[in-house]
């Protein structure tokens, strides 16, 4: 009887995971539809990878951590791919330097697509058998892994198209799917020019106290979300929406990038050594002064600042987020303040599923709702927390232990997902992380302050 | 009556601070005794400064933050020194790039010594008047500031003498003052060869729970030690002594620097890009294999590894400390685990006052004592905590606000003081901080582990 | 009458140039046949450009310097291309940084091919009219320019395929056209393994004296080959063939890359900082010692050193050529010694027209011939002459003046053409030039010595 | 009889060389008189060395190449100095990286001075014996070597004092020795403000033809001046004086540093990457525009441009000299044009012996003289010739062969000596050489043009 229950659970898990696998794999390909094989070769900055590499590496992940171990009789699609598309798993195999990925003209895109089909067929075969529960876990991990690369693929393509002096557009406005969900039917309205009418920022108070943070429940999570543990929080308040381009432009116009006293020391060094004057994709017309004339490059093409003044600012580094907060008289939240506020809320917002592919105007906040709507989506939110292991953190066994743990040094935590994060991927305990100088992500600013 | 009490308190404070000022200033000069004017010109690495610069900058601190504001009629010794010896206070004045300090052949050492005398006379005059309580606070801050530079002066001279191909010795063995305090009467015994007889590492358990951390009481502390606040700690255990050179040599011999799986990703990058093979001042005879033949350069001259195998390893980066701990099956403590264990203990150990100027052998631990003796001194202890502001952290007002706050990014906390930290300077809430790659400090390893 | 002669000359020139234009343009496309659009995206080192960029830039050259000025009513294919595909002509327009060329996924290859067709049609239209003689000169210049890029396209693809960890092959052996010309009918014999049977190097004496150098006659030449002028040469001797891979391997095995005394100071710095141990595309099997086991990567795929020991060594820097010569007891020739020896000889040798695409074995030297056969082809020959302007040198007028003149600093002259240089392109007065560290070219070594 | 003659020659040579040795050694110390031991520690740029190092290295040269080999019973002053003060002679011994020289606080200056005395005593003892003729040659080489370091010592101190934010002065105006030689009795007049009254530049024609260049006669020369050999020169003309600061300022004001078309490609890269806007020691007051307000730092302290407008411009790179010449409608001379014009002229001019220590005003040219007076001195004159070996060049035997030969790559020749070159050191065949980017030398501009 118990065994039957266990079997039914396993059957259901298998069905659910098979479904998830299929959808994730399909979406990855859909994201590549606007791209040519040539587009998928570009690696425009050291952080980025070519889109073709993302296609291949996500297949490699399933092949290396699922099929090799769990599908008996599995034939490697191409033994060279085992090391060629390894990203950074030292204990799995050697791998090429990251910068070489732009030289992978071979294998051709066609061959990479066949690689994906070969792997898909393998996973399907495995799912049709009675797979080891560990295999199922690995497939689920692989689906989540691929969703991370979906997001990276889009951020990398934005960088690639910004780097191309012709500045091509990934997707024109207006052809995104318009979904029926309330608040989502506005099409690209989020990107249209309706003047700067962002709702004023309000702060919502939280009590703090001894709270539990970290993942809870049976659902999927990464190893870095565990163990769930207690933290003590002083009372605090969080802004009910993100900082907008228009607000950020006021900081720029006020000499924000010329006043060392507003910045962390390492941030000020970054400003000076890189010559930062605005967020990453903001460009100025010749002869413009700092008061304006900014154009902002997006996956939907260039936008005038005036058009999107009430849209959350994106592509800022932690240093810029921190300096903005200091200038505005606030601070950034810790990751635990964020998580304690988000836990239990519905996961909705401008995520990848909205297909807007850019942050959308904050005027659309329903005044009858609390801040929940803007809890998730639009931009990852820099926190003031360094990315470290939780008390008692244990990485996964084997090479997969390198997935998250070895990066717990020199990076800051971001929370909440962005307009290119799949909705199924995000949750309140999810920890994204990047070095403080990183700017090519959809990363923005939520303000916090102490309450007393 | 109340006024009289307040006055007496003020008089006592003034006397205490005057005494502290005098002693600190005197010690700085004493530390320079073995050095020539030429020695005091050397800036051997980007982190370091010339000793003469330390002499001048510490005078500048009193002149700029005390005398200018609080001593009426004070005449600047040399107006150019106002900006010349500013280290990094953007809101105070411009300042020369740090790397230029090695070009300061003028002012000559003599002039810098006269600068110090001029400033000393000013502070004495101020103390003889009825100074503003804020002035007293600033003098106390200046004394603590100067103690930090005493430590830096010694670490920088060690680097300077290691860089000089002739490898001169700062102070020969045997001429340090031998104090009467128990356990300290062994002279340089700590550095003599008595075989590797380090006591085995034992772990002491701590309960954890909701603890208060941060400075408490009326004594001096830096702004970064405040506010005192609550943290939740899971139960943990700390090693009762630091890791020794001999133990670290076993890690080296086991291929510690060749196994990427032992390292954080950024640490492994550092190993490869810098070619690290051992701690900073370990050098190998030609033809030696990794199993040994190491010589370790110290302020007392070169030492064979065999001689000091039971002395705490020093001059390791956070990455090395972390990798060692992983190899050994443990982890590093958080800064709060450390502080909760240290709070309330006597401050004793091998600090600058012992004048050993190098870590000393752990065999000298008194078996009847608890781990307290090795709580402080020998080496700063890398923690797994990133250096961030405490909840509600507020930097000092004005330019002094740049003292600590702007460095709260990209650095790790170290605790406990070292063999070149003045005893009066250290305390359980004291937070030192350096980037994870830093190796030129007296920085070592205390292991920790979870208990259950 | 005179006018009629002039007209006939003009008509003949027009026909000759039209023919040359057509053939050059066609060959460029033929060279791309083995390449995919993805291959044509790769930019594998700072010196190289993507093949697609070469296709576009050579069209740009005709559009910018011929059609815009001389074809009335010419419509630019795409106004953006005017600056997008400018390489380095500051006085013509702005241009993108060279490293950005790898981001040019748009325009797509198809569009670039249409650009070429558009330009071809324009040139044909111009040639069918009665074009200005200057226009004809520019078309001829453009054809020569394109031939330089044919060579670069092949060197860049070799670099791209070497950089790709899979090491794809540009063209398999055996499918090159086998031409009927004597000495050329051996097919790929030059690359087949026949043991190391290179003919011994012989030195041929030259008298020297007052000689004229620089281009003479009515044929095409670049501005840097003029003015023809006198130089005094001491008696000298030149090797009758180039140094082979086998001979160079002996230098490597003799510790050539470990002995600083064999190298120019800047060369020795390059050896140490880049870790050079052999020519650019030589790789060693794991565990091999320096005595061998080298594999050499070519456009025909990898070759074992043993197979091609009697083939001229290629892809060496000037520093390596110079060090080899010193080790061998000789020196490199000056560019004028080379030119005086080559002037008047037939232009034949292993050039692009042989379609071998790699240096070929020197055993094929006809013992009845003098050294003439190996005067041209196989590898560019480093000379000991710095690339400087000739006495009275005048660059072309306008932006075309930047073609050669502004590079007359910090580079060395190479002579003689290589296995990827079109035969119609090379001549005795031709001056190629690269910085002394350059290794990605088909550059080799001809020895010289003083005679007395 | 013949033997007696030979003996007398040897005796005279010995006396002459002993005298020269004594004077050179004495002058080196005299140049250090204005310097403290701290000044002599500064190494302000990668090209420079500390003055103390120059003192020690020049002693090392005599010890290593004379005393070790030729003085029986010579005892090394300190065996460690054998490698410590080796500059770059790979075949002699290992040597420290150049950048480490700033860490040589030990040996102290006193010890270095004793080293010099020890070496002096050795050389005197050797000269009093009947030394091998090769020993005499080496002593003469050592004296010439030391004169090169006298010049470097002064250029390096100028750099050191410019780098020090306090900008100390090496020697105040007015205390230089005023010599009786005609045209030299103006004291520091050359540096006083008398308005811009530079004589207009005139060009002097030279016939060219087949000329001999290279050193001739029995006097001392370096290996790189040999063999004397023939070169063919086309007719040419040389300016009769150097370009002045005032003339150069006009180039600056005309946008010389903003117009890429005036520069060699590598020069333009240098302008952009280093942010060059004027010669090395020109600084601008805040808010000044390019039309002026320049201050020029010299060994005699800062000078306003107006004061020294008619003084030759100095501290320019080859790229700047070349760009200036192009802007002015001229070119730089080749080294052989210069030498053919200078050969046979008296060696006089503003050399180190004038003790002005800076270029002097060109108004002092005697109108009755030809250009000879300004043939030598003031500034080294960049030529358009790359520094290469002469036909049949043979470096000295042994380690001394590294003196000049290994630098024959990537550098340009300068001719004529400067205001810090000893008069006894310079001659018409003398070849100085530096990389084209070098700016810290007293290097200036003589214009040339073709004549027809």
mmCIF file of C-alpha atoms in Angstrom, chain A residues 232-380:
data_model
loop_
_atom_site.group_PDB
_atom_site.id
_atom_site.type_symbol
_atom_site.label_atom_id
_atom_site.label_comp_id
_atom_site.label_asym_id
_atom_site.label_seq_id
_atom_site.Cartn_x
_atom_site.Cartn_y
_atom_site.Cartn_z
ATOM 1 C CA UNK A 232 17.305 38.341 13.767
ATOM 2 C CA UNK A 233 15.951 41.384 11.942
ATOM 3 C CA UNK A 234 15.566 44.869 13.376
ATOM 4 C CA UNK A 235 12.381 46.675 12.290
ATOM 5 C CA UNK A 236 12.667 47.990 8.738
ATOM 6 C CA UNK A 237 10.711 49.408 5.830
ATOM 7 C CA UNK A 238 10.879 48.653 2.113
ATOM 8 C CA UNK A 239 9.854 50.820 -0.811
ATOM 9 C CA UNK A 240 6.748 49.475 -2.495
ATOM 10 C CA UNK A 241 8.254 49.820 -5.950
ATOM 11 C CA UNK A 242 11.633 50.072 -7.691
ATOM 12 C CA UNK A 243 13.502 53.293 -8.501
ATOM 13 C CA UNK A 244 12.627 54.582 -11.981
ATOM 14 C CA UNK A 245 14.767 55.852 -14.841
ATOM 15 C CA UNK A 246 13.424 59.325 -14.237
ATOM 16 C CA UNK A 247 14.408 59.243 -10.577
ATOM 17 C CA UNK A 248 17.789 57.886 -11.453
ATOM 18 C CA UNK A 249 18.252 60.610 -14.072
ATOM 19 C CA UNK A 250 17.829 63.175 -11.290
ATOM 20 C CA UNK A 251 20.746 61.545 -9.470
ATOM 21 C CA UNK A 252 22.816 61.725 -12.657
ATOM 22 C CA UNK A 253 21.860 65.351 -13.214
ATOM 23 C CA UNK A 254 22.772 66.163 -9.622
ATOM 24 C CA UNK A 255 26.365 65.125 -10.298
ATOM 25 C CA UNK A 256 25.943 61.680 -8.825
ATOM 26 C CA UNK A 257 28.819 60.333 -10.884
ATOM 27 C CA UNK A 258 31.136 63.207 -9.918
ATOM 28 C CA UNK A 259 30.782 63.151 -6.133
ATOM 29 C CA UNK A 260 33.125 60.671 -4.475
ATOM 30 C CA UNK A 261 31.453 61.106 -1.112
ATOM 31 C CA UNK A 262 28.342 59.291 -2.367
ATOM 32 C CA UNK A 263 30.167 56.123 -3.247
ATOM 33 C CA UNK A 264 31.806 53.160 -1.610
ATOM 34 C CA UNK A 265 35.533 53.425 -2.132
ATOM 35 C CA UNK A 266 35.652 50.510 -4.574
ATOM 36 C CA UNK A 267 32.631 51.941 -6.362
ATOM 37 C CA UNK A 268 34.303 55.291 -6.793
ATOM 38 C CA UNK A 269 37.360 53.548 -8.184
ATOM 39 C CA UNK A 270 35.073 51.802 -10.678
ATOM 40 C CA UNK A 271 33.444 55.096 -11.694
ATOM 41 C CA UNK A 272 36.823 56.626 -12.388
ATOM 42 C CA UNK A 273 38.541 53.704 -14.028
ATOM 43 C CA UNK A 274 35.637 52.789 -16.311
ATOM 44 C CA UNK A 275 34.467 56.341 -16.896
ATOM 45 C CA UNK A 276 30.906 55.508 -15.817
ATOM 46 C CA UNK A 277 28.483 58.387 -16.267
ATOM 47 C CA UNK A 278 25.125 56.603 -16.323
ATOM 48 C CA UNK A 279 23.693 53.053 -16.383
ATOM 49 C CA UNK A 280 25.223 50.657 -18.877
ATOM 50 C CA UNK A 281 22.968 51.156 -21.880
ATOM 51 C CA UNK A 282 22.342 54.856 -21.494
ATOM 52 C CA UNK A 283 23.942 56.877 -24.286
ATOM 53 C CA UNK A 284 23.956 60.580 -24.791
ATOM 54 C CA UNK A 285 23.571 62.568 -27.941
ATOM 55 C CA UNK A 286 26.626 64.632 -28.819
ATOM 56 C CA UNK A 287 26.706 67.949 -27.079
ATOM 57 C CA UNK A 288 24.122 66.954 -24.529
ATOM 58 C CA UNK A 289 24.701 67.957 -20.961
ATOM 59 C CA UNK A 290 24.003 65.704 -18.061
ATOM 60 C CA UNK A 291 20.543 67.019 -17.648
ATOM 61 C CA UNK A 292 19.338 64.825 -20.297
ATOM 62 C CA UNK A 293 19.062 63.733 -23.820
ATOM 63 C CA UNK A 294 19.623 60.165 -22.816
ATOM 64 C CA UNK A 295 18.733 57.225 -25.010
ATOM 65 C CA UNK A 296 18.394 53.805 -23.416
ATOM 66 C CA UNK A 297 19.031 50.682 -25.419
ATOM 67 C CA UNK A 298 16.634 47.775 -24.828
ATOM 68 C CA UNK A 299 15.707 44.435 -26.343
ATOM 69 C CA UNK A 300 12.888 46.425 -27.970
ATOM 70 C CA UNK A 301 15.321 48.907 -29.504
ATOM 71 C CA UNK A 302 16.379 52.366 -28.341
ATOM 72 C CA UNK A 303 14.049 54.388 -26.105
ATOM 73 C CA UNK A 304 14.231 58.071 -25.227
ATOM 74 C CA UNK A 305 14.537 58.625 -21.488
ATOM 75 C CA UNK A 306 11.341 60.732 -21.608
ATOM 76 C CA UNK A 307 9.434 57.746 -22.950
ATOM 77 C CA UNK A 308 10.435 55.453 -20.121
ATOM 78 C CA UNK A 309 11.011 57.837 -17.255
ATOM 79 C CA UNK A 310 8.547 55.943 -15.081
ATOM 80 C CA UNK A 311 10.012 52.540 -15.843
ATOM 81 C CA UNK A 312 12.416 50.962 -13.297
ATOM 82 C CA UNK A 313 16.049 51.743 -13.989
ATOM 83 C CA UNK A 314 18.003 48.685 -15.024
ATOM 84 C CA UNK A 315 21.557 47.637 -15.808
ATOM 85 C CA UNK A 316 23.071 49.330 -12.785
ATOM 86 C CA UNK A 317 25.848 47.876 -10.678
ATOM 87 C CA UNK A 318 25.621 47.321 -6.943
ATOM 88 C CA UNK A 319 27.858 50.367 -6.542
ATOM 89 C CA UNK A 320 25.410 52.551 -8.440
ATOM 90 C CA UNK A 321 22.449 51.153 -6.512
ATOM 91 C CA UNK A 322 24.264 51.829 -3.245
ATOM 92 C CA UNK A 323 25.319 55.358 -4.247
ATOM 93 C CA UNK A 324 21.814 56.169 -5.440
ATOM 94 C CA UNK A 325 20.362 55.003 -2.133
ATOM 95 C CA UNK A 326 22.853 57.119 -0.164
ATOM 96 C CA UNK A 327 22.086 60.153 -2.330
ATOM 97 C CA UNK A 328 18.356 59.606 -1.813
ATOM 98 C CA UNK A 329 18.802 59.286 1.940
ATOM 99 C CA UNK A 330 17.998 55.601 2.130
ATOM 100 C CA UNK A 331 19.858 52.317 1.963
ATOM 101 C CA UNK A 332 19.529 48.967 0.210
ATOM 102 C CA UNK A 333 17.710 46.109 1.969
ATOM 103 C CA UNK A 334 19.512 43.035 3.213
ATOM 104 C CA UNK A 335 18.616 39.825 1.468
ATOM 105 C CA UNK A 336 16.803 38.657 4.604
ATOM 106 C CA UNK A 337 14.737 41.803 4.931
ATOM 107 C CA UNK A 338 13.680 41.220 1.354
ATOM 108 C CA UNK A 339 12.941 37.541 1.851
ATOM 109 C CA UNK A 340 10.991 38.049 5.058
ATOM 110 C CA UNK A 341 8.816 40.579 3.261
ATOM 111 C CA UNK A 342 8.307 38.424 0.186
ATOM 112 C CA UNK A 343 7.704 35.065 1.745
ATOM 113 C CA UNK A 344 4.196 33.874 1.189
ATOM 114 C CA UNK A 345 3.249 36.382 -1.492
ATOM 115 C CA UNK A 346 1.981 35.395 -4.883
ATOM 116 C CA UNK A 347 4.656 35.231 -7.522
ATOM 117 C CA UNK A 348 3.484 37.677 -10.113
ATOM 118 C CA UNK A 349 4.971 40.633 -11.857
ATOM 119 C CA UNK A 350 6.714 41.518 -15.065
ATOM 120 C CA UNK A 351 8.631 38.294 -15.586
ATOM 121 C CA UNK A 352 9.692 36.561 -18.777
ATOM 122 C CA UNK A 353 6.203 35.170 -19.247
ATOM 123 C CA UNK A 354 4.848 38.670 -19.882
ATOM 124 C CA UNK A 355 7.103 38.772 -22.939
ATOM 125 C CA UNK A 356 7.626 42.481 -22.508
ATOM 126 C CA UNK A 357 11.386 41.829 -22.282
ATOM 127 C CA UNK A 358 11.925 45.149 -20.533
ATOM 128 C CA UNK A 359 10.883 46.688 -17.219
ATOM 129 C CA UNK A 360 7.409 48.213 -17.421
ATOM 130 C CA UNK A 361 5.950 51.438 -16.096
ATOM 131 C CA UNK A 362 5.227 51.578 -12.408
ATOM 132 C CA UNK A 363 2.055 53.597 -12.988
ATOM 133 C CA UNK A 364 0.372 50.280 -13.543
ATOM 134 C CA UNK A 365 0.551 49.398 -9.885
ATOM 135 C CA UNK A 366 -2.924 48.718 -8.701
ATOM 136 C CA UNK A 367 -3.524 51.211 -5.899
ATOM 137 C CA UNK A 368 -5.736 48.680 -4.187
ATOM 138 C CA UNK A 369 -2.928 46.217 -3.898
ATOM 139 C CA UNK A 370 -0.078 46.292 -1.488
ATOM 140 C CA UNK A 371 3.471 46.314 -2.705
ATOM 141 C CA UNK A 372 3.220 42.671 -3.615
ATOM 142 C CA UNK A 373 2.838 43.276 -7.285
ATOM 143 C CA UNK A 374 6.242 44.789 -7.494
ATOM 144 C CA UNK A 375 7.830 42.276 -5.230
ATOM 145 C CA UNK A 376 8.918 40.255 -8.232
ATOM 146 C CA UNK A 377 9.976 41.086 -11.727
ATOM 147 C CA UNK A 378 11.149 44.021 -13.792
ATOM 148 C CA UNK A 379 14.676 43.995 -12.341
ATOM 149 C CA UNK A 380 16.708 41.923 -9.947
#
